[in-house]
Amino acid sequence: MGKIVIVTGASSGLGKAVAREFRRNGCTVVALCRTEPEPETADRFFSVDLTDARARSRAVEAILAEYGRVDVLVNNAGIGSYATWRELTAEDLRREVELDFLAPVALTRELLDALIATGGSVINISSAAAFVPVACMGAYNAVKAALRMFSITLQMEEPRIHVLNVCPGRIDTGFSSRALGGRKPPETPGRTASNAGVFARRLYRAWRRRRRELVYPRWYVPVFWFVRAFPGINEAVNRRIWKL
Ligand SMILES: NC(=O)c1ccc[n+]([C@@H]2O[C@H](COP(=O)([O-])OP(=O)(O)OC[C@H]3O[C@@H](n4cnc5c(N)ncnc54)[C@H](OP(=O)(O)O)[C@@H]3O)[C@@H](O)[C@H]2O)c1
Protein backbone atom coordinates (compact mmCIF):
# COMPACT_ATOMS: atom_id res chain seq x y z
CA MET A 1 0.00 0.00 0.00
CA GLY A 2 2.98 2.33 0.60
CA LYS A 3 2.77 5.54 2.58
CA ILE A 4 -0.66 7.14 2.99
CA VAL A 5 -0.51 10.67 1.58
CA ILE A 6 -3.41 13.13 1.81
CA VAL A 7 -3.32 15.89 -0.82
CA THR A 8 -5.84 18.73 -0.64
CA GLY A 9 -6.81 20.35 -3.92
CA ALA A 10 -5.58 17.40 -6.02
CA SER A 11 -8.14 17.99 -8.78
CA SER A 12 -5.96 20.51 -10.65
CA GLY A 13 -2.69 22.42 -10.89
CA LEU A 14 0.04 21.87 -8.34
CA GLY A 15 -2.01 19.49 -6.18
CA LYS A 16 -2.63 17.24 -9.16
CA ALA A 17 1.09 17.19 -10.08
CA VAL A 18 2.15 16.53 -6.48
CA ALA A 19 -0.43 13.75 -6.04
CA ARG A 20 0.80 12.05 -9.23
CA GLU A 21 4.43 12.33 -8.14
CA PHE A 22 3.74 10.63 -4.79
CA ARG A 23 1.71 7.93 -6.56
CA ARG A 24 4.46 7.37 -9.14
CA ASN A 25 6.76 6.69 -6.20
CA GLY A 26 4.52 4.00 -4.73
CA CYS A 27 2.46 5.99 -2.22
CA THR A 28 -1.31 5.70 -1.76
CA VAL A 29 -2.84 9.10 -2.40
CA VAL A 30 -6.09 10.32 -0.86
CA ALA A 31 -7.48 13.46 -2.50
CA LEU A 32 -9.57 16.04 -0.64
CA CYS A 33 -11.27 18.61 -2.88
CA ARG A 34 -14.68 19.32 -4.40
CA THR A 35 -14.16 18.02 -7.95
CA GLU A 36 -13.25 14.38 -8.55
CA PRO A 37 -9.62 14.15 -9.76
CA GLU A 38 -8.69 12.19 -12.88
CA PRO A 39 -8.29 8.46 -12.07
CA GLU A 40 -4.48 8.42 -12.40
CA THR A 41 -4.15 11.25 -9.84
CA ALA A 42 -5.44 9.60 -6.66
CA ASP A 43 -6.33 6.19 -5.21
CA ARG A 44 -9.22 7.55 -3.18
CA PHE A 45 -11.26 10.74 -3.35
CA PHE A 46 -13.36 12.45 -0.69
CA SER A 47 -15.53 15.27 -1.93
CA VAL A 48 -14.91 17.97 0.66
CA ASP A 49 -15.28 21.72 0.82
CA LEU A 50 -12.29 22.31 3.08
CA THR A 51 -13.84 25.44 4.56
CA ASP A 52 -16.67 23.30 5.97
CA ALA A 53 -15.46 22.12 9.41
CA ARG A 54 -17.93 19.23 9.64
CA ALA A 55 -17.16 17.90 6.18
CA ARG A 56 -13.45 18.12 6.96
CA SER A 57 -13.81 16.15 10.21
CA ARG A 58 -15.98 13.50 8.51
CA ALA A 59 -13.28 13.00 5.87
CA VAL A 60 -10.54 12.70 8.53
CA GLU A 61 -12.57 10.08 10.42
CA ALA A 62 -13.26 8.12 7.23
CA ILE A 63 -9.58 8.15 6.18
CA LEU A 64 -8.38 6.96 9.60
CA ALA A 65 -11.08 4.26 9.68
CA GLU A 66 -10.14 3.03 6.21
CA TYR A 67 -6.33 3.18 6.34
CA GLY A 68 -5.57 3.30 10.07
CA ARG A 69 -2.63 5.65 9.49
CA VAL A 70 -1.50 8.82 7.72
CA ASP A 71 2.12 9.46 6.72
CA VAL A 72 1.94 12.77 4.84
CA LEU A 73 -0.52 15.65 4.74
CA VAL A 74 -0.06 18.07 1.81
CA ASN A 75 -2.01 21.27 2.51
CA ASN A 76 -2.19 22.52 -1.07
CA ALA A 77 -5.74 23.78 -1.77
CA GLY A 78 -5.81 27.54 -1.97
CA ILE A 79 -7.11 30.57 -3.78
CA GLY A 80 -5.69 34.01 -4.60
CA SER A 81 -7.24 37.44 -5.11
CA TYR A 82 -6.33 40.38 -7.32
CA ALA A 83 -7.48 43.59 -5.60
CA THR A 84 -6.02 46.44 -3.59
CA TRP A 85 -6.80 46.48 0.14
CA ARG A 86 -9.29 49.28 -0.59
CA GLU A 87 -11.06 47.25 -3.30
CA LEU A 88 -11.07 43.81 -1.67
CA THR A 89 -14.52 42.85 -0.39
CA ALA A 90 -14.94 41.53 3.16
CA GLU A 91 -16.42 38.34 1.70
CA ASP A 92 -13.40 37.66 -0.56
CA LEU A 93 -11.03 38.35 2.34
CA ARG A 94 -12.96 35.89 4.51
CA ARG A 95 -12.88 33.18 1.80
CA GLU A 96 -9.16 33.59 1.32
CA VAL A 97 -8.35 33.46 5.03
CA GLU A 98 -10.61 30.45 5.55
CA LEU A 99 -9.28 28.34 2.68
CA ASP A 100 -5.60 29.37 2.65
CA PHE A 101 -4.96 29.57 6.38
CA LEU A 102 -7.70 28.40 8.75
CA ALA A 103 -8.51 25.19 6.83
CA PRO A 104 -4.90 23.85 6.61
CA VAL A 105 -4.30 24.69 10.27
CA ALA A 106 -7.52 22.92 11.31
CA LEU A 107 -6.83 19.87 9.14
CA THR A 108 -3.28 19.58 10.48
CA ARG A 109 -4.50 19.79 14.07
CA GLU A 110 -7.05 17.05 13.46
CA LEU A 111 -4.41 14.76 11.97
CA LEU A 112 -1.59 15.63 14.36
CA ASP A 113 -1.82 12.52 16.58
CA ALA A 114 -1.96 10.26 13.54
CA LEU A 115 1.07 12.02 12.03
CA ILE A 116 3.03 11.79 15.30
CA ALA A 117 2.26 8.05 15.43
CA THR A 118 3.95 7.52 12.03
CA GLY A 119 6.67 10.19 12.41
CA GLY A 120 4.97 11.71 9.38
CA SER A 121 5.18 14.98 7.48
CA VAL A 122 3.10 18.08 6.98
CA ILE A 123 3.79 19.85 3.68
CA ASN A 124 2.31 23.33 3.47
CA ILE A 125 2.07 25.01 0.08
CA SER A 126 2.73 28.64 0.92
CA SER A 127 4.07 30.95 -1.81
CA ALA A 128 7.02 33.10 -2.85
CA ALA A 129 4.49 35.90 -2.16
CA ALA A 130 5.01 35.11 1.55
CA PHE A 131 8.37 36.92 1.38
CA VAL A 132 8.37 38.85 -1.93
CA PRO A 133 5.39 41.23 -1.52
CA VAL A 134 3.21 41.91 -4.55
CA ALA A 135 0.73 44.81 -4.82
CA CYS A 136 -2.96 43.98 -5.45
CA MET A 137 -2.34 40.61 -3.80
CA GLY A 138 -1.97 41.92 -0.24
CA ALA A 139 -4.42 39.46 1.31
CA TYR A 140 -2.77 36.56 -0.49
CA ASN A 141 0.70 37.73 0.64
CA ALA A 142 -0.61 37.92 4.20
CA VAL A 143 -2.28 34.49 4.36
CA LYS A 144 0.69 32.76 2.74
CA ALA A 145 3.09 34.48 5.18
CA ALA A 146 0.83 33.28 8.02
CA LEU A 147 0.91 29.74 6.63
CA ARG A 148 4.71 29.88 6.45
CA MET A 149 4.89 30.97 10.12
CA PHE A 150 2.51 28.14 10.98
CA SER A 151 4.97 25.69 9.35
CA ILE A 152 8.00 27.11 11.15
CA THR A 153 6.44 27.23 14.62
CA LEU A 154 4.72 23.85 14.24
CA GLN A 155 8.13 22.29 13.54
CA MET A 156 9.55 23.93 16.69
CA GLU A 157 6.74 22.56 18.83
CA GLU A 158 6.42 19.09 17.27
CA PRO A 159 9.86 17.53 16.73
CA ARG A 160 8.31 14.06 16.22
CA ILE A 161 6.90 15.16 12.87
CA HIS A 162 8.58 16.75 9.87
CA VAL A 163 7.24 20.03 8.45
CA LEU A 164 8.15 21.18 4.94
CA ASN A 165 7.14 24.69 3.94
CA VAL A 166 6.97 25.16 0.18
CA CYS A 167 7.18 28.55 -1.53
CA PRO A 168 6.45 28.27 -5.26
CA GLY A 169 6.81 31.20 -7.63
CA ARG A 170 4.54 31.57 -10.63
CA ILE A 171 3.58 28.21 -12.16
CA ASP A 172 1.02 27.78 -14.95
CA THR A 173 -2.21 26.38 -13.46
CA GLY A 174 -5.85 27.48 -13.21
CA PHE A 175 -4.86 29.72 -10.27
CA SER A 176 -5.18 33.12 -12.05
CA SER A 177 -8.50 32.32 -13.71
CA ARG A 178 -10.01 31.15 -10.39
CA ALA A 179 -8.68 34.07 -8.32
CA LEU A 180 -11.08 36.40 -6.47
CA GLY A 181 -11.11 40.20 -6.81
CA GLY A 182 -11.86 42.45 -9.73
CA ARG A 183 -8.43 42.95 -11.31
CA LYS A 184 -6.71 40.98 -14.03
CA PRO A 185 -3.09 40.00 -13.35
CA PRO A 186 -0.74 42.09 -15.50
CA GLU A 187 1.17 40.56 -18.40
CA THR A 188 4.83 40.21 -17.50
CA PRO A 189 6.57 39.79 -20.86
CA GLY A 190 9.76 37.78 -20.94
CA ARG A 191 8.88 35.86 -17.79
CA THR A 192 7.77 32.32 -18.39
CA ALA A 193 5.91 30.44 -15.74
CA SER A 194 7.47 27.21 -14.44
CA ASN A 195 6.17 23.73 -14.96
CA ALA A 196 4.03 21.92 -12.37
CA GLY A 197 5.64 18.53 -13.08
CA VAL A 198 9.16 19.81 -12.38
CA PHE A 199 7.88 21.55 -9.25
CA ALA A 200 6.32 18.29 -8.01
CA ARG A 201 9.59 16.40 -8.49
CA ARG A 202 11.50 19.05 -6.51
CA LEU A 203 8.91 18.92 -3.74
CA TYR A 204 9.10 15.12 -3.56
CA ARG A 205 12.90 15.25 -3.33
CA ALA A 206 12.77 17.94 -0.60
CA TRP A 207 10.32 15.76 1.34
CA ARG A 208 12.55 12.67 1.02
CA ARG A 209 15.48 14.72 2.35
CA ARG A 210 13.29 16.00 5.19
CA ARG A 211 14.09 19.58 4.32
CA ARG A 212 12.36 22.42 6.18
CA GLU A 213 11.76 24.75 3.24
CA LEU A 214 11.67 24.63 -0.54
CA VAL A 215 11.70 27.83 -2.62
CA TYR A 216 10.99 27.09 -6.29
CA PRO A 217 12.49 28.39 -8.51
CA ARG A 218 15.59 29.19 -6.45
CA TRP A 219 16.07 32.65 -7.98
CA TYR A 220 13.30 33.95 -5.68
CA VAL A 221 15.83 33.77 -2.80
CA PRO A 222 18.09 36.62 -4.06
CA VAL A 223 14.94 38.54 -5.07
CA PHE A 224 13.81 38.29 -1.46
CA TRP A 225 17.07 39.81 -0.18
CA PHE A 226 16.85 42.50 -2.85
CA VAL A 227 13.30 43.61 -1.94
CA ARG A 228 14.25 43.63 1.74
CA ALA A 229 17.27 45.82 1.05
CA PHE A 230 15.47 48.13 -1.43
CA PRO A 231 11.74 48.23 -0.54
CA GLY A 232 11.30 51.54 -2.38
CA ILE A 233 12.35 49.96 -5.67
CA ASN A 234 9.90 47.08 -5.16
CA GLU A 235 7.11 49.61 -4.40
CA ALA A 236 7.86 51.59 -7.55
CA VAL A 237 8.03 48.48 -9.75
CA ASN A 238 4.71 47.20 -8.36
CA ARG A 239 2.95 50.55 -8.84
CA ARG A 240 4.12 50.59 -12.42
CA ILE A 241 3.15 46.98 -13.18
CA TRP A 242 -0.31 47.37 -11.62
CA LYS A 243 -0.81 50.96 -12.91
CA LEU A 244 -1.53 52.29 -9.39
N1 LIG B 1 0.19 28.45 -9.47
C1 LIG B 1 1.02 29.28 -8.89
O1 LIG B 1 1.70 30.08 -9.55
C2 LIG B 1 1.20 29.25 -7.40
C3 LIG B 1 2.29 29.96 -6.84
C4 LIG B 1 2.46 29.95 -5.47
C5 LIG B 1 1.61 29.23 -4.67
N2 LIG B 1 0.55 28.55 -5.21
C6 LIG B 1 -0.34 27.81 -4.29
O2 LIG B 1 -0.43 26.47 -4.73
C7 LIG B 1 -1.69 25.92 -4.33
C8 LIG B 1 -2.36 25.27 -5.53
O3 LIG B 1 -2.64 26.28 -6.48
P1 LIG B 1 -2.81 25.97 -8.03
O4 LIG B 1 -1.97 26.93 -8.76
O5 LIG B 1 -2.66 24.53 -8.30
O6 LIG B 1 -4.33 26.46 -8.23
P2 LIG B 1 -5.60 25.72 -8.85
O7 LIG B 1 -5.24 25.06 -10.13
O8 LIG B 1 -6.68 26.76 -8.85
O9 LIG B 1 -5.96 24.59 -7.80
C9 LIG B 1 -6.60 24.88 -6.56
C10 LIG B 1 -7.08 23.59 -5.94
O10 LIG B 1 -7.71 23.91 -4.70
C11 LIG B 1 -8.95 23.23 -4.61
N3 LIG B 1 -9.93 24.02 -3.85
C12 LIG B 1 -10.30 25.30 -4.05
N4 LIG B 1 -11.25 25.65 -3.18
C13 LIG B 1 -11.50 24.55 -2.41
C14 LIG B 1 -12.37 24.26 -1.34
N5 LIG B 1 -13.21 25.20 -0.83
N6 LIG B 1 -12.37 23.02 -0.79
C15 LIG B 1 -11.55 22.07 -1.29
N7 LIG B 1 -10.68 22.27 -2.28
C16 LIG B 1 -10.66 23.50 -2.84
C17 LIG B 1 -9.41 23.09 -6.05
O11 LIG B 1 -10.23 21.92 -6.18
P3 LIG B 1 -11.83 21.95 -6.33
O12 LIG B 1 -12.19 23.18 -7.08
O13 LIG B 1 -12.09 20.66 -7.01
O14 LIG B 1 -12.34 21.94 -4.91
C18 LIG B 1 -8.10 22.86 -6.79
O15 LIG B 1 -7.78 21.49 -6.85
C19 LIG B 1 -2.48 27.08 -3.72
O16 LIG B 1 -2.39 27.03 -2.33
C20 LIG B 1 -1.77 28.31 -4.27
O17 LIG B 1 -1.92 29.41 -3.43
C21 LIG B 1 0.33 28.55 -6.55
Coordinates of C-alpha atoms and ligand atoms in Angstrom, one line a residue:
M1 CA 0.0 0.0 0.0
G2 CA 3.0 2.3 0.6
K3 CA 2.8 5.5 2.6
I4 CA -0.7 7.1 3.0
V5 CA -0.5 10.7 1.6
I6 CA -3.4 13.1 1.8
V7 CA -3.3 15.9 -0.8
T8 CA -5.8 18.7 -0.6
G9 CA -6.8 20.4 -3.9
A10 CA -5.6 17.4 -6.0
S11 CA -8.1 18.0 -8.8
S12 CA -6.0 20.5 -10.6
G13 CA -2.7 22.4 -10.9
L14 CA 0.0 21.9 -8.3
G15 CA -2.0 19.5 -6.2
K16 CA -2.6 17.2 -9.2
A17 CA 1.1 17.2 -10.1
V18 CA 2.2 16.5 -6.5
A19 CA -0.4 13.7 -6.0
R20 CA 0.8 12.1 -9.2
E21 CA 4.4 12.3 -8.1
F22 CA 3.7 10.6 -4.8
R23 CA 1.7 7.9 -6.6
R24 CA 4.5 7.4 -9.1
N25 CA 6.8 6.7 -6.2
G26 CA 4.5 4.0 -4.7
C27 CA 2.5 6.0 -2.2
T28 CA -1.3 5.7 -1.8
V29 CA -2.8 9.1 -2.4
V30 CA -6.1 10.3 -0.9
A31 CA -7.5 13.5 -2.5
L32 CA -9.6 16.0 -0.6
C33 CA -11.3 18.6 -2.9
R34 CA -14.7 19.3 -4.4
T35 CA -14.2 18.0 -8.0
E36 CA -13.3 14.4 -8.5
P37 CA -9.6 14.2 -9.8
E38 CA -8.7 12.2 -12.9
P39 CA -8.3 8.5 -12.1
E40 CA -4.5 8.4 -12.4
T41 CA -4.2 11.2 -9.8
A42 CA -5.4 9.6 -6.7
D43 CA -6.3 6.2 -5.2
R44 CA -9.2 7.6 -3.2
F45 CA -11.3 10.7 -3.3
F46 CA -13.4 12.5 -0.7
S47 CA -15.5 15.3 -1.9
V48 CA -14.9 18.0 0.7
D49 CA -15.3 21.7 0.8
L50 CA -12.3 22.3 3.1
T51 CA -13.8 25.4 4.6
D52 CA -16.7 23.3 6.0
A53 CA -15.5 22.1 9.4
R54 CA -17.9 19.2 9.6
A55 CA -17.2 17.9 6.2
R56 CA -13.4 18.1 7.0
S57 CA -13.8 16.1 10.2
R58 CA -16.0 13.5 8.5
A59 CA -13.3 13.0 5.9
V60 CA -10.5 12.7 8.5
E61 CA -12.6 10.1 10.4
A62 CA -13.3 8.1 7.2
I63 CA -9.6 8.1 6.2
L64 CA -8.4 7.0 9.6
A65 CA -11.1 4.3 9.7
E66 CA -10.1 3.0 6.2
Y67 CA -6.3 3.2 6.3
G68 CA -5.6 3.3 10.1
R69 CA -2.6 5.7 9.5
V70 CA -1.5 8.8 7.7
D71 CA 2.1 9.5 6.7
V72 CA 1.9 12.8 4.8
L73 CA -0.5 15.7 4.7
V74 CA -0.1 18.1 1.8
N75 CA -2.0 21.3 2.5
N76 CA -2.2 22.5 -1.1
A77 CA -5.7 23.8 -1.8
G78 CA -5.8 27.5 -2.0
I79 CA -7.1 30.6 -3.8
G80 CA -5.7 34.0 -4.6
S81 CA -7.2 37.4 -5.1
Y82 CA -6.3 40.4 -7.3
A83 CA -7.5 43.6 -5.6
T84 CA -6.0 46.4 -3.6
W85 CA -6.8 46.5 0.1
R86 CA -9.3 49.3 -0.6
E87 CA -11.1 47.2 -3.3
L88 CA -11.1 43.8 -1.7
T89 CA -14.5 42.8 -0.4
A90 CA -14.9 41.5 3.2
E91 CA -16.4 38.3 1.7
D92 CA -13.4 37.7 -0.6
L93 CA -11.0 38.3 2.3
R94 CA -13.0 35.9 4.5
R95 CA -12.9 33.2 1.8
E96 CA -9.2 33.6 1.3
V97 CA -8.3 33.5 5.0
E98 CA -10.6 30.4 5.5
L99 CA -9.3 28.3 2.7
D100 CA -5.6 29.4 2.7
F101 CA -5.0 29.6 6.4
L102 CA -7.7 28.4 8.8
A103 CA -8.5 25.2 6.8
P104 CA -4.9 23.9 6.6
V105 CA -4.3 24.7 10.3
A106 CA -7.5 22.9 11.3
L107 CA -6.8 19.9 9.1
T108 CA -3.3 19.6 10.5
R109 CA -4.5 19.8 14.1
E110 CA -7.1 17.1 13.5
L111 CA -4.4 14.8 12.0
L112 CA -1.6 15.6 14.4
D113 CA -1.8 12.5 16.6
A114 CA -2.0 10.3 13.5
L115 CA 1.1 12.0 12.0
I116 CA 3.0 11.8 15.3
A117 CA 2.3 8.1 15.4
T118 CA 3.9 7.5 12.0
G119 CA 6.7 10.2 12.4
G120 CA 5.0 11.7 9.4
S121 CA 5.2 15.0 7.5
V122 CA 3.1 18.1 7.0
I123 CA 3.8 19.8 3.7
N124 CA 2.3 23.3 3.5
I125 CA 2.1 25.0 0.1
S126 CA 2.7 28.6 0.9
S127 CA 4.1 31.0 -1.8
A128 CA 7.0 33.1 -2.8
A129 CA 4.5 35.9 -2.2
A130 CA 5.0 35.1 1.5
F131 CA 8.4 36.9 1.4
V132 CA 8.4 38.9 -1.9
P133 CA 5.4 41.2 -1.5
V134 CA 3.2 41.9 -4.6
A135 CA 0.7 44.8 -4.8
C136 CA -3.0 44.0 -5.4
M137 CA -2.3 40.6 -3.8
G138 CA -2.0 41.9 -0.2
A139 CA -4.4 39.5 1.3
Y140 CA -2.8 36.6 -0.5
N141 CA 0.7 37.7 0.6
A142 CA -0.6 37.9 4.2
V143 CA -2.3 34.5 4.4
K144 CA 0.7 32.8 2.7
A145 CA 3.1 34.5 5.2
A146 CA 0.8 33.3 8.0
L147 CA 0.9 29.7 6.6
R148 CA 4.7 29.9 6.5
M149 CA 4.9 31.0 10.1
F150 CA 2.5 28.1 11.0
S151 CA 5.0 25.7 9.4
I152 CA 8.0 27.1 11.2
T153 CA 6.4 27.2 14.6
L154 CA 4.7 23.9 14.2
Q155 CA 8.1 22.3 13.5
M156 CA 9.6 23.9 16.7
E157 CA 6.7 22.6 18.8
E158 CA 6.4 19.1 17.3
P159 CA 9.9 17.5 16.7
R160 CA 8.3 14.1 16.2
I161 CA 6.9 15.2 12.9
H162 CA 8.6 16.8 9.9
V163 CA 7.2 20.0 8.5
L164 CA 8.1 21.2 4.9
N165 CA 7.1 24.7 3.9
V166 CA 7.0 25.2 0.2
C167 CA 7.2 28.6 -1.5
P168 CA 6.5 28.3 -5.3
G169 CA 6.8 31.2 -7.6
R170 CA 4.5 31.6 -10.6
I171 CA 3.6 28.2 -12.2
D172 CA 1.0 27.8 -15.0
T173 CA -2.2 26.4 -13.5
G174 CA -5.8 27.5 -13.2
F175 CA -4.9 29.7 -10.3
S176 CA -5.2 33.1 -12.0
S177 CA -8.5 32.3 -13.7
R178 CA -10.0 31.1 -10.4
A179 CA -8.7 34.1 -8.3
L180 CA -11.1 36.4 -6.5
G181 CA -11.1 40.2 -6.8
G182 CA -11.9 42.5 -9.7
R183 CA -8.4 43.0 -11.3
K184 CA -6.7 41.0 -14.0
P185 CA -3.1 40.0 -13.4
P186 CA -0.7 42.1 -15.5
E187 CA 1.2 40.6 -18.4
T188 CA 4.8 40.2 -17.5
P189 CA 6.6 39.8 -20.9
G190 CA 9.8 37.8 -20.9
R191 CA 8.9 35.9 -17.8
T192 CA 7.8 32.3 -18.4
A193 CA 5.9 30.4 -15.7
S194 CA 7.5 27.2 -14.4
N195 CA 6.2 23.7 -15.0
A196 CA 4.0 21.9 -12.4
G197 CA 5.6 18.5 -13.1
V198 CA 9.2 19.8 -12.4
F199 CA 7.9 21.5 -9.2
A200 CA 6.3 18.3 -8.0
R201 CA 9.6 16.4 -8.5
R202 CA 11.5 19.1 -6.5
L203 CA 8.9 18.9 -3.7
Y204 CA 9.1 15.1 -3.6
R205 CA 12.9 15.3 -3.3
A206 CA 12.8 17.9 -0.6
W207 CA 10.3 15.8 1.3
R208 CA 12.6 12.7 1.0
R209 CA 15.5 14.7 2.3
R210 CA 13.3 16.0 5.2
R211 CA 14.1 19.6 4.3
R212 CA 12.4 22.4 6.2
E213 CA 11.8 24.7 3.2
L214 CA 11.7 24.6 -0.5
V215 CA 11.7 27.8 -2.6
Y216 CA 11.0 27.1 -6.3
P217 CA 12.5 28.4 -8.5
R218 CA 15.6 29.2 -6.5
W219 CA 16.1 32.6 -8.0
Y220 CA 13.3 34.0 -5.7
V221 CA 15.8 33.8 -2.8
P222 CA 18.1 36.6 -4.1
V223 CA 14.9 38.5 -5.1
F224 CA 13.8 38.3 -1.5
W225 CA 17.1 39.8 -0.2
F226 CA 16.9 42.5 -2.9
V227 CA 13.3 43.6 -1.9
R228 CA 14.2 43.6 1.7
A229 CA 17.3 45.8 1.1
F230 CA 15.5 48.1 -1.4
P231 CA 11.7 48.2 -0.5
G232 CA 11.3 51.5 -2.4
I233 CA 12.3 50.0 -5.7
N234 CA 9.9 47.1 -5.2
E235 CA 7.1 49.6 -4.4
A236 CA 7.9 51.6 -7.6
V237 CA 8.0 48.5 -9.8
N238 CA 4.7 47.2 -8.4
R239 CA 2.9 50.5 -8.8
R240 CA 4.1 50.6 -12.4
I241 CA 3.2 47.0 -13.2
W242 CA -0.3 47.4 -11.6
K243 CA -0.8 51.0 -12.9
L244 CA -1.5 52.3 -9.4
Ligands
LIG1 N1 0.2 28.4 -9.5 C1 1.0 29.3 -8.9 O1 1.7 30.1 -9.6 C2 1.2 29.3 -7.4 C3 2.3 30.0 -6.8 C4 2.5 29.9 -5.5 C5 1.6 29.2 -4.7 N2 0.5 28.6 -5.2 C6 -0.3 27.8 -4.3 O2 -0.4 26.5 -4.7 C7 -1.7 25.9 -4.3 C8 -2.4 25.3 -5.5 O3 -2.6 26.3 -6.5 P1 -2.8 26.0 -8.0 O4 -2.0 26.9 -8.8 O5 -2.7 24.5 -8.3 O6 -4.3 26.5 -8.2 P2 -5.6 25.7 -8.8 O7 -5.2 25.1 -10.1 O8 -6.7 26.8 -8.9 O9 -6.0 24.6 -7.8 C9 -6.6 24.9 -6.6 C10 -7.1 23.6 -5.9 O10 -7.7 23.9 -4.7 C11 -9.0 23.2 -4.6 N3 -9.9 24.0 -3.9 C12 -10.3 25.3 -4.1 N4 -11.3 25.6 -3.2 C13 -11.5 24.5 -2.4 C14 -12.4 24.3 -1.3 N5 -13.2 25.2 -0.8 N6 -12.4 23.0 -0.8 C15 -11.5 22.1 -1.3 N7 -10.7 22.3 -2.3 C16 -10.7 23.5 -2.8 C17 -9.4 23.1 -6.1 O11 -10.2 21.9 -6.2 P3 -11.8 21.9 -6.3 O12 -12.2 23.2 -7.1 O13 -12.1 20.7 -7.0 O14 -12.3 21.9 -4.9 C18 -8.1 22.9 -6.8 O15 -7.8 21.5 -6.9 C19 -2.5 27.1 -3.7 O16 -2.4 27.0 -2.3 C20 -1.8 28.3 -4.3 O17 -1.9 29.4 -3.4 C21 0.3 28.6 -6.5

